[in-house]
mmCIF file of C-alpha atoms and ligand atoms in Angstrom:
data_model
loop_
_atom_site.group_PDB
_atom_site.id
_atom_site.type_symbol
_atom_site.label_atom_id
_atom_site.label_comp_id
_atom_site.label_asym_id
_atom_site.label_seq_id
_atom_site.Cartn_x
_atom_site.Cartn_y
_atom_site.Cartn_z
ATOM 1 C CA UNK Z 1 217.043 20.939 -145.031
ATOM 2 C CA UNK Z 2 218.118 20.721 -148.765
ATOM 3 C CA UNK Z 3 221.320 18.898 -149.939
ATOM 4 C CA UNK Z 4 221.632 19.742 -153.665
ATOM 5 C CA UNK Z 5 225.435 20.746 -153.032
ATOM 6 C CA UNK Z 6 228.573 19.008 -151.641
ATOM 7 C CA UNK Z 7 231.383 20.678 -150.723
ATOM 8 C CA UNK Z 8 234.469 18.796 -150.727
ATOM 9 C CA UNK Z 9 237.072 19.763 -148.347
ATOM 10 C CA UNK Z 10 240.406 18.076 -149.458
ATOM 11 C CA UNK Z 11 241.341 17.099 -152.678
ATOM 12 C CA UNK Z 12 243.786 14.013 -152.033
ATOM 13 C CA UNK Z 13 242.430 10.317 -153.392
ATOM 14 C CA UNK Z 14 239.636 10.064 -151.081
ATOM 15 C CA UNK Z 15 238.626 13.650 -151.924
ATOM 16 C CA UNK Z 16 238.422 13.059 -155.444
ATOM 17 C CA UNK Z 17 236.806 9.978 -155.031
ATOM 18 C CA UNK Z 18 234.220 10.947 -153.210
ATOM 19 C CA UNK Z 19 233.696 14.199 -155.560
ATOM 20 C CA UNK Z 20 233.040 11.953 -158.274
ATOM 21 C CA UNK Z 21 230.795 9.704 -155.891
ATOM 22 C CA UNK Z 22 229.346 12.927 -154.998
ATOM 23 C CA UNK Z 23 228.302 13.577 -159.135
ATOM 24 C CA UNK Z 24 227.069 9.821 -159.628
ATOM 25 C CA UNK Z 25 224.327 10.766 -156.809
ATOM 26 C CA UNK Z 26 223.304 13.708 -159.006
ATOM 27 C CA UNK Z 27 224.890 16.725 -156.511
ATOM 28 C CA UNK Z 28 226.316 19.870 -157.805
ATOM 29 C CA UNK Z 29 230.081 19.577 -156.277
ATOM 30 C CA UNK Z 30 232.833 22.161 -155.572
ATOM 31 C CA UNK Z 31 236.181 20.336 -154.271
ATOM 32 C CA UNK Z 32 238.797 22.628 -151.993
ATOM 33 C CA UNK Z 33 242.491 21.562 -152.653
ATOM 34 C CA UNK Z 34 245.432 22.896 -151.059
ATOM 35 C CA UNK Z 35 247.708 22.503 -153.799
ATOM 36 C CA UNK Z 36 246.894 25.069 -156.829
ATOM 37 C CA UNK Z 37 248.249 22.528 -159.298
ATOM 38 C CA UNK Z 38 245.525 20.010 -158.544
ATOM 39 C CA UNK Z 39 242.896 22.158 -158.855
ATOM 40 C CA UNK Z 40 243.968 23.523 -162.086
ATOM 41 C CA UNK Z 41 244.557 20.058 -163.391
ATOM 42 C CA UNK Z 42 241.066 19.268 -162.197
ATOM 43 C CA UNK Z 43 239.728 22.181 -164.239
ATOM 44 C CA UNK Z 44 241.474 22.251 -167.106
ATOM 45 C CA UNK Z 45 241.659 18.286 -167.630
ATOM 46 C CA UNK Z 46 239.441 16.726 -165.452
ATOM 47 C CA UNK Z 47 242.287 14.724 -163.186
ATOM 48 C CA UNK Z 48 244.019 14.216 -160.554
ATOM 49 C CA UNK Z 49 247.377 13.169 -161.478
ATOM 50 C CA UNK Z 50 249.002 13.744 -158.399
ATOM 51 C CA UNK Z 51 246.963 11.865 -155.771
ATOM 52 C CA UNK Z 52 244.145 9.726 -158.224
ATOM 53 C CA UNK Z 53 245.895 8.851 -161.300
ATOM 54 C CA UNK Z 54 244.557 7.191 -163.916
ATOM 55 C CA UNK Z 55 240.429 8.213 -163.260
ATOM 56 C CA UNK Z 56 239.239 10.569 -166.064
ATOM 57 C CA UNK Z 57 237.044 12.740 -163.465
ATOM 58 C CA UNK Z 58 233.021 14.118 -164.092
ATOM 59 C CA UNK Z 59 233.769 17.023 -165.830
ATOM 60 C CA UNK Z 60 231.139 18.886 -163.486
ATOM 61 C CA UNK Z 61 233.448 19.113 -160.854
ATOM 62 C CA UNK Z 62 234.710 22.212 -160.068
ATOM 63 C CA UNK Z 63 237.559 22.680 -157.736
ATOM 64 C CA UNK Z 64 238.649 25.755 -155.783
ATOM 65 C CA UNK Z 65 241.577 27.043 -153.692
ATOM 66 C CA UNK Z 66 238.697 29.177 -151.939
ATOM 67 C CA UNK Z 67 237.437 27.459 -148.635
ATOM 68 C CA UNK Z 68 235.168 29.827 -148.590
ATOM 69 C CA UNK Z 69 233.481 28.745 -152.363
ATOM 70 C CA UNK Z 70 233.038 24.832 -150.655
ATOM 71 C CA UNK Z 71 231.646 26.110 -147.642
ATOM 72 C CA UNK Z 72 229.020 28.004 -149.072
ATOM 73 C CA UNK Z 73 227.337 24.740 -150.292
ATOM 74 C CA UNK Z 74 224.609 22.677 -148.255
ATOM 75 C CA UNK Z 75 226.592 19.966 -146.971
ATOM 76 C CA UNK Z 76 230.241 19.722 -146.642
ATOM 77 C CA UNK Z 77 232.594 16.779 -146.270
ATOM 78 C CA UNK Z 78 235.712 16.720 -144.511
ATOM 79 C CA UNK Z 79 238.800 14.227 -145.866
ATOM 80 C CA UNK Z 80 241.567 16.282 -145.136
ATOM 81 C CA UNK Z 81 243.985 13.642 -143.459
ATOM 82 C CA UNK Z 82 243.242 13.285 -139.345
ATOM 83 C CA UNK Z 83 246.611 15.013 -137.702
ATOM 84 C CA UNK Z 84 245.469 18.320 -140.198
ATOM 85 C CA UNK Z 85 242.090 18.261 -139.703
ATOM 86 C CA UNK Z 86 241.522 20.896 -136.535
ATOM 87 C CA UNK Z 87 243.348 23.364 -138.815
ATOM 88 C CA UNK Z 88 241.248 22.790 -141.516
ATOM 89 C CA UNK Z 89 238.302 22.549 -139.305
ATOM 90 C CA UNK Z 90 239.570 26.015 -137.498
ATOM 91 C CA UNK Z 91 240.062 27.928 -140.709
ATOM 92 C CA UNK Z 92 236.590 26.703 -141.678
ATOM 93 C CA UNK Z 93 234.484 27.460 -138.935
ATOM 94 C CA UNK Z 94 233.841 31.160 -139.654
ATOM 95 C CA UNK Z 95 232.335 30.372 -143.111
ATOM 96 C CA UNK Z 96 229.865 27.872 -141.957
ATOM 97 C CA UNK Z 97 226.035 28.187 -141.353
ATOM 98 C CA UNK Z 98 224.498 26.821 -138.226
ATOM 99 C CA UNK Z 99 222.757 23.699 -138.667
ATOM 100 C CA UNK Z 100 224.959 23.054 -141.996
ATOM 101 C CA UNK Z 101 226.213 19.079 -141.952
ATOM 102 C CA UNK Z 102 229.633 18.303 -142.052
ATOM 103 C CA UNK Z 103 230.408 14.748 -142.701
ATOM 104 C CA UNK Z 104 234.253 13.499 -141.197
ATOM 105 C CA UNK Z 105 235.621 11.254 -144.029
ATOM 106 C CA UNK Z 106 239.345 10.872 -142.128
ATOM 107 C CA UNK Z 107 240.051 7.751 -140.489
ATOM 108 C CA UNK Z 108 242.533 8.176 -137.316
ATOM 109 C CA UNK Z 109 243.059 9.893 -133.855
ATOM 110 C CA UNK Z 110 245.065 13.269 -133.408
ATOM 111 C CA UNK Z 111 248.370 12.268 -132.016
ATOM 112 C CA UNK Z 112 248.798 15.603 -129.543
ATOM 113 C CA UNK Z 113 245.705 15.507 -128.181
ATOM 114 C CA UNK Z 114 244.159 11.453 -128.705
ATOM 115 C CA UNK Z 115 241.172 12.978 -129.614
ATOM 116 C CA UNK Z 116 238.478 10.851 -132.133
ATOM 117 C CA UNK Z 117 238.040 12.879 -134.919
ATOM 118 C CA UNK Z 118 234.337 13.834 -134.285
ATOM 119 C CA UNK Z 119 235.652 15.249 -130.707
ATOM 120 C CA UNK Z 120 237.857 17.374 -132.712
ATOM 121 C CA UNK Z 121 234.637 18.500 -135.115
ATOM 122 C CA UNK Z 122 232.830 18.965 -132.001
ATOM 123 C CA UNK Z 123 235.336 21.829 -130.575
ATOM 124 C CA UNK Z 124 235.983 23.622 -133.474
ATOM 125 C CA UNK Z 125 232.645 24.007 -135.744
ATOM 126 C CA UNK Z 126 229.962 23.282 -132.766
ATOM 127 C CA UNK Z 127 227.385 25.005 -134.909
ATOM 128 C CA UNK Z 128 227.085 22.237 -137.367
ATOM 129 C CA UNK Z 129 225.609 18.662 -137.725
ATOM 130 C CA UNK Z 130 228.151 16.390 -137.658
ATOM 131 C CA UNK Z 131 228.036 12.922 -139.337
ATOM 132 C CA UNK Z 132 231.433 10.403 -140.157
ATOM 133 C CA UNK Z 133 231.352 8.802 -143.194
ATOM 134 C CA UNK Z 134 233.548 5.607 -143.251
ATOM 135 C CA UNK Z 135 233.521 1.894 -144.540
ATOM 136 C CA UNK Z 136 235.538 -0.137 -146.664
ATOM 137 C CA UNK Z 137 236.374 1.666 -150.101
ATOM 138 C CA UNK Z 138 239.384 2.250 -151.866
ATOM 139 C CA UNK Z 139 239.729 5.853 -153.481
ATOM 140 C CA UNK Z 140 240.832 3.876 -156.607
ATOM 141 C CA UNK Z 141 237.536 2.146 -156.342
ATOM 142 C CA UNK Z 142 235.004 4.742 -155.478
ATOM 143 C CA UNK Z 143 236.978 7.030 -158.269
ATOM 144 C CA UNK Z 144 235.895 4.152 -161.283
ATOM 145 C CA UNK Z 145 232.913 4.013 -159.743
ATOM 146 C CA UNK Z 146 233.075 0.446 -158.406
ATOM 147 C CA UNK Z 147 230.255 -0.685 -156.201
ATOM 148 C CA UNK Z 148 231.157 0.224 -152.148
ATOM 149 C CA UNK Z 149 228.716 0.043 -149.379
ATOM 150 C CA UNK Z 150 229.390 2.598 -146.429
ATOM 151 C CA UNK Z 151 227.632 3.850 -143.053
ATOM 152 C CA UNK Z 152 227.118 7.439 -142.635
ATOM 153 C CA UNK Z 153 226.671 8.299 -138.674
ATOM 154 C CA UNK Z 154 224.712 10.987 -137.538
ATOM 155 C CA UNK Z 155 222.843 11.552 -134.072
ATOM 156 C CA UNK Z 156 220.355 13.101 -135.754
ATOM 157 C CA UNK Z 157 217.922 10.504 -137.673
ATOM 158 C CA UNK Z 158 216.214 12.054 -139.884
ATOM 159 C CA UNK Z 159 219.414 14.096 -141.634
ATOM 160 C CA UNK Z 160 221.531 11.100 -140.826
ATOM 161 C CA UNK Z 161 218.759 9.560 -143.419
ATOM 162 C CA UNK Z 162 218.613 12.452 -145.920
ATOM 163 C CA UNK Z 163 222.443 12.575 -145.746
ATOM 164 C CA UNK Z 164 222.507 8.761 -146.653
ATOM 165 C CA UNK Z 165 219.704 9.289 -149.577
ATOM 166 C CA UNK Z 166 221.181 12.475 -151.048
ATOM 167 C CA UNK Z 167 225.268 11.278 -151.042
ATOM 168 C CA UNK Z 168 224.204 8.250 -151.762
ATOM 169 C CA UNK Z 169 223.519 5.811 -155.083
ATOM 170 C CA UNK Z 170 223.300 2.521 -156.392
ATOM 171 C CA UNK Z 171 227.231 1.709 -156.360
ATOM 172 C CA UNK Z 172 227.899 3.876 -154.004
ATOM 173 C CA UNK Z 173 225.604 2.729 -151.068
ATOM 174 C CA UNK Z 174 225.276 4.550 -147.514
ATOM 175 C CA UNK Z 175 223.317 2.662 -144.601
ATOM 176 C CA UNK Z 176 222.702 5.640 -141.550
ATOM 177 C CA UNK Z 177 223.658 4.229 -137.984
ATOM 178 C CA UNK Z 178 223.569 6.532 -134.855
ATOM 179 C CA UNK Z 179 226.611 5.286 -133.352
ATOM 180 C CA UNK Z 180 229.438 7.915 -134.443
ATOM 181 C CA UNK Z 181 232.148 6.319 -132.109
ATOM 182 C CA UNK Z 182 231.509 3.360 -133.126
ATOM 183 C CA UNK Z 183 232.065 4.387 -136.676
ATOM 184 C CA UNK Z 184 234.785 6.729 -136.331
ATOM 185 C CA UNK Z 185 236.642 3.870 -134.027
ATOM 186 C CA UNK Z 186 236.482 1.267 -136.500
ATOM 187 C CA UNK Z 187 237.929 3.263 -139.507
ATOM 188 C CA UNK Z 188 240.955 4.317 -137.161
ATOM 189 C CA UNK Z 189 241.850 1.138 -135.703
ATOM 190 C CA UNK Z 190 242.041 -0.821 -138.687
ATOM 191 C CA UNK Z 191 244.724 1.321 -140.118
ATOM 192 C CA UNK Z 192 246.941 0.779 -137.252
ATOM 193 C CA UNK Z 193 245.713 -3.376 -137.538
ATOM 194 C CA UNK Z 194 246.440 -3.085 -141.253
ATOM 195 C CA UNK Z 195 250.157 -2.296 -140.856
ATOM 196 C CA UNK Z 196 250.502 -5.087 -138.223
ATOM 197 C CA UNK Z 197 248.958 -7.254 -140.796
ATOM 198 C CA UNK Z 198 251.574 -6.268 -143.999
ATOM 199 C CA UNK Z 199 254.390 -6.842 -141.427
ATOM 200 C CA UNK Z 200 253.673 -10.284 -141.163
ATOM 201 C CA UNK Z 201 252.780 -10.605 -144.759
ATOM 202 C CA UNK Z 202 256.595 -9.417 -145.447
ATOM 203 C CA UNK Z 203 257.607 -11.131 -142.641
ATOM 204 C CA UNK Z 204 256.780 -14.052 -145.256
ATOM 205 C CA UNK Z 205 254.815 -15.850 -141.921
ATOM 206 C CA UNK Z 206 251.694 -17.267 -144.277
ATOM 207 C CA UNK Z 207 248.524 -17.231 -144.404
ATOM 208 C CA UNK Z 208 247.345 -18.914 -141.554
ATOM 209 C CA UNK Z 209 249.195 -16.194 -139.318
ATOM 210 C CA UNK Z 210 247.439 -13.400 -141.272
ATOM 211 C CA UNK Z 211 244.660 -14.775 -140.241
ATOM 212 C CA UNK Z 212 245.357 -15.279 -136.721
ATOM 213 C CA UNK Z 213 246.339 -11.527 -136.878
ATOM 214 C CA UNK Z 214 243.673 -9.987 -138.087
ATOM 215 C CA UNK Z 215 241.266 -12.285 -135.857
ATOM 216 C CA UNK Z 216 243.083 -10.985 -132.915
ATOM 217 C CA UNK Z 217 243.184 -7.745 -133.763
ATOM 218 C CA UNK Z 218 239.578 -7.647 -134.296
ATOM 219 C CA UNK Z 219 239.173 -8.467 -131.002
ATOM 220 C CA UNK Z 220 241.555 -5.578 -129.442
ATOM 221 C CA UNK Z 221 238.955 -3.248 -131.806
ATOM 222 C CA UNK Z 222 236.142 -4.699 -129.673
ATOM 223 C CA UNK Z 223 237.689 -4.433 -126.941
ATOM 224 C CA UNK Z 224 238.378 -0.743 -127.017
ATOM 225 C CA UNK Z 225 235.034 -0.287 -128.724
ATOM 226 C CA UNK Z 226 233.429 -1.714 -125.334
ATOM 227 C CA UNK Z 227 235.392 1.159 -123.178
ATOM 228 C CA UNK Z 228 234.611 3.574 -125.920
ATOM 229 C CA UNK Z 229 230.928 2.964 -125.550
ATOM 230 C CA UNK Z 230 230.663 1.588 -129.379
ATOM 231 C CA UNK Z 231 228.375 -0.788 -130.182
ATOM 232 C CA UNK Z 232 229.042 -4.463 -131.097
ATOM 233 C CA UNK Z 233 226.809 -4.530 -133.877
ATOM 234 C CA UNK Z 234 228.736 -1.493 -135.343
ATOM 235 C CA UNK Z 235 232.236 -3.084 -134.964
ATOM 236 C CA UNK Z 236 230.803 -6.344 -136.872
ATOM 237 C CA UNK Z 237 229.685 -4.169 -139.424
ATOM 238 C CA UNK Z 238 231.002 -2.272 -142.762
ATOM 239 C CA UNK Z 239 232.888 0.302 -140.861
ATOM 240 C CA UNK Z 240 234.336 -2.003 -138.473
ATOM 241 C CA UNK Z 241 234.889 -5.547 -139.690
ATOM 242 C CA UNK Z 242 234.462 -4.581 -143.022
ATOM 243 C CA UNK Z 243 236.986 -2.151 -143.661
ATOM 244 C CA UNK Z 244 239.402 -4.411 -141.352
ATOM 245 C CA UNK Z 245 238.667 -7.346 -143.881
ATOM 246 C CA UNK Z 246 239.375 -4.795 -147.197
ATOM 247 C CA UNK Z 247 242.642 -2.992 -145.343
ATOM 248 C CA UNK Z 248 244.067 -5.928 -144.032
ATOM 249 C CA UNK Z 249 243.676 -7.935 -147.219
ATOM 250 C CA UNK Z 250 244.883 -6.347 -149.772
ATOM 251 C CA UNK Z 251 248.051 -4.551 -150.449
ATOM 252 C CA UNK Z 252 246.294 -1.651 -152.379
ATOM 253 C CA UNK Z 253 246.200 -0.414 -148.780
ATOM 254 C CA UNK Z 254 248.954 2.042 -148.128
ATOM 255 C CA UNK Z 255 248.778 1.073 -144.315
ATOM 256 C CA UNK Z 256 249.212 -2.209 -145.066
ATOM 257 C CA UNK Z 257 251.808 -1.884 -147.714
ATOM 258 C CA UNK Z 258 253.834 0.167 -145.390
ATOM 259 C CA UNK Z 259 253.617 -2.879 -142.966
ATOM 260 C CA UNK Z 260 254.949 -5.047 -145.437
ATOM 261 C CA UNK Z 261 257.619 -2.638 -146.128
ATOM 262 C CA UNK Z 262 258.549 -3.123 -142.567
ATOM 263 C CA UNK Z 263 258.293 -6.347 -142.884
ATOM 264 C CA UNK Z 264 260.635 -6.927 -145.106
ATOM 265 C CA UNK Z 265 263.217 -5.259 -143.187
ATOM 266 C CA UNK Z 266 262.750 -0.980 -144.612
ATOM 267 C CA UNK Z 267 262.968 1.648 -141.837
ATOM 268 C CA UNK Z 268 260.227 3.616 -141.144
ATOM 269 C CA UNK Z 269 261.463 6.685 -142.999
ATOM 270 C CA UNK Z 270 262.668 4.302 -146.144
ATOM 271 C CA UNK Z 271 258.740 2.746 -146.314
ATOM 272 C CA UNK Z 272 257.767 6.738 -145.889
ATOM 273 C CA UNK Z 273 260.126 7.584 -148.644
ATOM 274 C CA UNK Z 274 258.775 9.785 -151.718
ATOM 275 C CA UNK Z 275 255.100 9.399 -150.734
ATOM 276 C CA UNK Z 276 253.179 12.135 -150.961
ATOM 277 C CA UNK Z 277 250.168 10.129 -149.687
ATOM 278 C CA UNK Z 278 249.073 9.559 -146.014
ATOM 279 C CA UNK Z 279 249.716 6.400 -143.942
ATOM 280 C CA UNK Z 280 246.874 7.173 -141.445
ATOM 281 C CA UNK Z 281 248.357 3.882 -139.048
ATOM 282 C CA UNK Z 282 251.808 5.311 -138.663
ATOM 283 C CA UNK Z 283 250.149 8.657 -136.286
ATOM 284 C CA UNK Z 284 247.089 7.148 -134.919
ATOM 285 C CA UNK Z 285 249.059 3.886 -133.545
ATOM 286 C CA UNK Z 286 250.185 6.135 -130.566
ATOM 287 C CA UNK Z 287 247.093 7.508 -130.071
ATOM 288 C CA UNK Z 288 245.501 3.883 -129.885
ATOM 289 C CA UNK Z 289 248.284 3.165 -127.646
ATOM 290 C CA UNK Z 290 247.695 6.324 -125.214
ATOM 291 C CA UNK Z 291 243.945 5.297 -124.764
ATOM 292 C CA UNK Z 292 245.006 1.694 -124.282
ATOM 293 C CA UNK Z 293 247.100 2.211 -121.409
ATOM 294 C CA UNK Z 294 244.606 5.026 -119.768
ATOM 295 C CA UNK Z 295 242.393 2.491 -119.652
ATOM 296 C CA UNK Z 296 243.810 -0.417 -119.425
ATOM 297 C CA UNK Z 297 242.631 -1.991 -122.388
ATOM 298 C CA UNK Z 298 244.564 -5.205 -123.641
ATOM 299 C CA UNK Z 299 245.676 -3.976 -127.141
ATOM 300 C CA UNK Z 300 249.389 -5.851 -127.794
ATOM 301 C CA UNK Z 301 249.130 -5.903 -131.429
ATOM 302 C CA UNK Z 302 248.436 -2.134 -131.786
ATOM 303 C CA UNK Z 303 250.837 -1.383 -128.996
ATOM 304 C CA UNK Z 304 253.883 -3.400 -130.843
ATOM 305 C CA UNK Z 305 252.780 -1.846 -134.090
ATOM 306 C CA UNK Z 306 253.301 1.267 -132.452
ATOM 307 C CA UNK Z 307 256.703 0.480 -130.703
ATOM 308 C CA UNK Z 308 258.081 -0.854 -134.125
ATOM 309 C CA UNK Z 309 257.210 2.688 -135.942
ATOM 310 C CA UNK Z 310 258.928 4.083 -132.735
ATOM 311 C CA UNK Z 311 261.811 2.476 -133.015
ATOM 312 C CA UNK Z 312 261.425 1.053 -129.522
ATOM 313 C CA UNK Z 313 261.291 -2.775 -131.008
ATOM 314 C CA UNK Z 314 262.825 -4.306 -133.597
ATOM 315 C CA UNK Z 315 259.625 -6.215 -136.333
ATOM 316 C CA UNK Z 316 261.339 -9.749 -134.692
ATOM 317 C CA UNK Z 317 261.220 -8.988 -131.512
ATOM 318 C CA UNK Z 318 258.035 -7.957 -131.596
ATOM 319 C CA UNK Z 319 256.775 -10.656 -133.137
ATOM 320 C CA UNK Z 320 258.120 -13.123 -130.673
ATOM 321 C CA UNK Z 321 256.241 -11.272 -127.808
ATOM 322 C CA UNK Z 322 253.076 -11.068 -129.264
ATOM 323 C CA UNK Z 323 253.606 -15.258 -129.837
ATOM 324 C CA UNK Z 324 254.369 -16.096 -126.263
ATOM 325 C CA UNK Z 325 251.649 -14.222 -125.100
ATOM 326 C CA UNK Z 326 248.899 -16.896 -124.400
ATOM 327 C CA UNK Z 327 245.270 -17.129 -125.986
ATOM 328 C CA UNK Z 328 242.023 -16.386 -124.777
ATOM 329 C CA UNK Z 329 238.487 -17.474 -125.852
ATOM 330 C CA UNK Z 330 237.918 -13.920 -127.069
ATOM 331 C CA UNK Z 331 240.934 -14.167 -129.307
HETATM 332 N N1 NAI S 401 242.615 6.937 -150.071
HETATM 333 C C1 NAI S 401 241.632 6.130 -149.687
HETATM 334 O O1 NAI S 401 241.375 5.090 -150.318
HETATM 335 C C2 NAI S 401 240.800 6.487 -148.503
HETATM 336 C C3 NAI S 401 241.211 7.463 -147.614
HETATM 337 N N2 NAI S 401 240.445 7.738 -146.525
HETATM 338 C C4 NAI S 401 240.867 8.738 -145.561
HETATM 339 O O2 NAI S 401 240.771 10.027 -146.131
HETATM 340 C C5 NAI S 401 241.694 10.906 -145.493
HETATM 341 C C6 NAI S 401 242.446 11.674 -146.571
HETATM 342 O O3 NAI S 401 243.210 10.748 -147.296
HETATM 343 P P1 NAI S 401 243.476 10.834 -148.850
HETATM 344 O O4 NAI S 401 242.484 11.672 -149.546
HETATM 345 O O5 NAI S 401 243.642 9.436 -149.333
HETATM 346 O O6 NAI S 401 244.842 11.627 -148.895
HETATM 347 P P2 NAI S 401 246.068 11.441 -149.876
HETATM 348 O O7 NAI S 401 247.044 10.558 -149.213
HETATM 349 O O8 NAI S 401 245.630 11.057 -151.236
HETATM 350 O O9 NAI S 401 246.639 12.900 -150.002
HETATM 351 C C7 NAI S 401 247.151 13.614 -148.953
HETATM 352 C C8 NAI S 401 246.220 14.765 -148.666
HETATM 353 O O10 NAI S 401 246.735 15.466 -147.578
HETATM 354 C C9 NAI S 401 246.597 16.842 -147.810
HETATM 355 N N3 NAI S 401 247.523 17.574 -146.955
HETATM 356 C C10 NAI S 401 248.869 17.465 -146.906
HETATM 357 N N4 NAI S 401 249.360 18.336 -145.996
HETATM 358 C C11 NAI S 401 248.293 18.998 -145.474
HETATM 359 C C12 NAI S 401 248.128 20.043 -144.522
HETATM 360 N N5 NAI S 401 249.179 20.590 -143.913
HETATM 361 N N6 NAI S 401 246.876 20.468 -144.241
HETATM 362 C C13 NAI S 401 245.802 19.928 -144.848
HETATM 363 N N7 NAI S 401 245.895 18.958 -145.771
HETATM 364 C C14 NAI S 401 247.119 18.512 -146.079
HETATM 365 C C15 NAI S 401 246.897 16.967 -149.286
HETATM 366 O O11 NAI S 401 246.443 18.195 -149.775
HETATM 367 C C16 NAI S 401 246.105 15.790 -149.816
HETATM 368 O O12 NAI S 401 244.760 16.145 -149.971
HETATM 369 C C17 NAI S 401 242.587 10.017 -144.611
HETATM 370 O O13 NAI S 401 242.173 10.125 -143.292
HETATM 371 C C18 NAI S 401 242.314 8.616 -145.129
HETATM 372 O O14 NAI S 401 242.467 7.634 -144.134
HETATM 373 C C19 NAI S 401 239.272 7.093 -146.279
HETATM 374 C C20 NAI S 401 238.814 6.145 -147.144
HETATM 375 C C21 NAI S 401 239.546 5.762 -148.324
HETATM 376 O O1 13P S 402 240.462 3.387 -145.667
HETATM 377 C C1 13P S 402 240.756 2.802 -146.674
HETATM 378 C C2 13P S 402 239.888 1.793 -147.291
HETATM 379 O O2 13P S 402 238.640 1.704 -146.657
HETATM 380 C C3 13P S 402 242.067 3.078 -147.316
HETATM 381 O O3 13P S 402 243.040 2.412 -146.602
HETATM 382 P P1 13P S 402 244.561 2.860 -146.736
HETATM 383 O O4 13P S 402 244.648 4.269 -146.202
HETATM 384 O O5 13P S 402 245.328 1.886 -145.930
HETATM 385 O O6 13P S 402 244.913 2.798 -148.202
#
């Protein structure tokens, strides 16, 4: 297998970031966008106004509104957000080569079905390799080429390793695991964890209850890692603790800047208002929820973040259960 070429399938922040990642590690790179204004601004200026301002962009990237012009190259990576990907995936699948790797770059579950997104890879392109890419790194970030550190999953070792050495560089650093769930886990629940942390940031409650958030909400990650069949060592690592630590701490997030907005008293539709980009959290919270409950998993922080974006509890209220609720050691 040669990777020389990256298609990029989505041309939102991450996409963009990750095209220009994509150039720093020397590949040729054709990015798919939906929206025929970004990729003429792409083109003809080299940015991406609408969804990465302010990063002048490689001028060797060359973006499409043909699937069919990403798909032709050797690898492909998905970031279109999580509840669109099986369309994208669907209107894909007849242009790909078997044995071609597609790397998943969304983080979240699909909200119909509660499927992890390498379940929905699975069912619609089952002719290709499939590999997640997550960890903690800001499109911002990876777009100024700031230094991130990643995992790349793939069952397969030895393109899980090629995949890491050809997408990867010195500031932009991918470490191969075999344990996609794992992966693919991590990077969804920590959206959902991320919003429960902003609400008590604009809940004003302090530092000390950030903390005590976060910790506990780690351990709900764990927890449904362990029925998920993740590994520990995964969860403790860049795409589990790692991104928790970047998402949770810093209100660059969107998912945790929409939990502040919460916080602080917006609706859910006010927080929403005028963004054109995705808040991962506010969709895969029910999802976390419906897997909770199927297996009885004890998840109360993901389960009230999920009730608040419902409407079914008010950010008080829920804040007052999760606080009588008493501690365990694994908390
Ligand atoms: N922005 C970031 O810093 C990072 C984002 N990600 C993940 O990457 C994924 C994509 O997020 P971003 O690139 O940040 O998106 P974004 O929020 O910048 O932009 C929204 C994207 O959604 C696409 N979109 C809107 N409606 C669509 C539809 N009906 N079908 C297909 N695509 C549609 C738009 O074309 C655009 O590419 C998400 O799962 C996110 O969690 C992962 C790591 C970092
Ligand atoms: O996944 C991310 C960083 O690793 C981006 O998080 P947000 O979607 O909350 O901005």
């Amino acid at each position: 297998m040669n990777i020389d070429s990256v298609g990029i399938i989505g041309g939102g922040a991450w996409g963009t970031a990750l095209a220009q990642a994509m150039r720093r590690a020397g590949r040729d790179v054709a990015l798919w966008a939906r929206e025929t204004e970004v990729v003429s601004a792409i083109n003809a200026r080299h940015v991406n106004a609408a969804f990465l301002p302010g990063v002048a962009l490689d001028q060797g990237i060359r973006a499409t509104a043909k699937l069919g012009d990403a798909a032709a190259c050797d690898a492909l990576l998905l970031v279109a957000p999580a509840q669109h990907v099986r369309a994208v995936a669907h209107e894909l699948q007849p242009l790909l080569r078997t044995g071609q790797p597609v790397v998943m770059c969304a983080k979240g579950i699909e909200q119909a079905t509660g499927q992890m997104m390498g379940e929905v890879l699975a069912a619609e392109l089952p002719q290709v390799i499939p590999a997640v890419l997550s960890g903690p790194s800001f499109a911002a970030d990876v777009g100024r080429g700031l230094p991130a550190a990643l995992t790349i999953a793939c069952a397969d070792e030895a393109a899980g390793q090629l995949l890491a050495e050809r997408l990867g560089s010195a500031m932009f650093r991918l470490y191969w695991t075999n344990d996609l769930v794992g992966v693919e886990l991590g990077g969804a629940v920590k959206n959902v964890l991320a919003i429960a942390a902003g609400i008590v940031d604009g809940q004003g409650l302090g530092a000390s209850a950030h903390a005590a958030l976060v910790t506990r909400g780690f351990a709900e990650m764990r927890r449904l890692g362990k029925a998920l069949g993740a590994r520990p060592e995964t969860l403790i690592g860049l795409s589990g603790l790692g991104d928790l630590i970047l998402t949770c701490g810093s209100p660059q997030s969107r998912n945790m800047s929409l939990g502040r907005a919460l916080g602080r008293g917006e609706t859910l539709p006010q927080a929403l208002a005028g963004k054109l980009a995705v808040t991962e959290g506010v969709y895969t919270a029910a999802a976390v929820r419906r897997i909770a409950d199927d297996k009885s998993i004890d998840m109360p922080i993901c389960a009230a973040v999920c009730d608040i974006i419902d409407g079914r509890t008010s950010v008080k209220d829920a804040i007052g259960q999760l606080m009588q609720r008493p501690l365990k050691a694994e908390d």
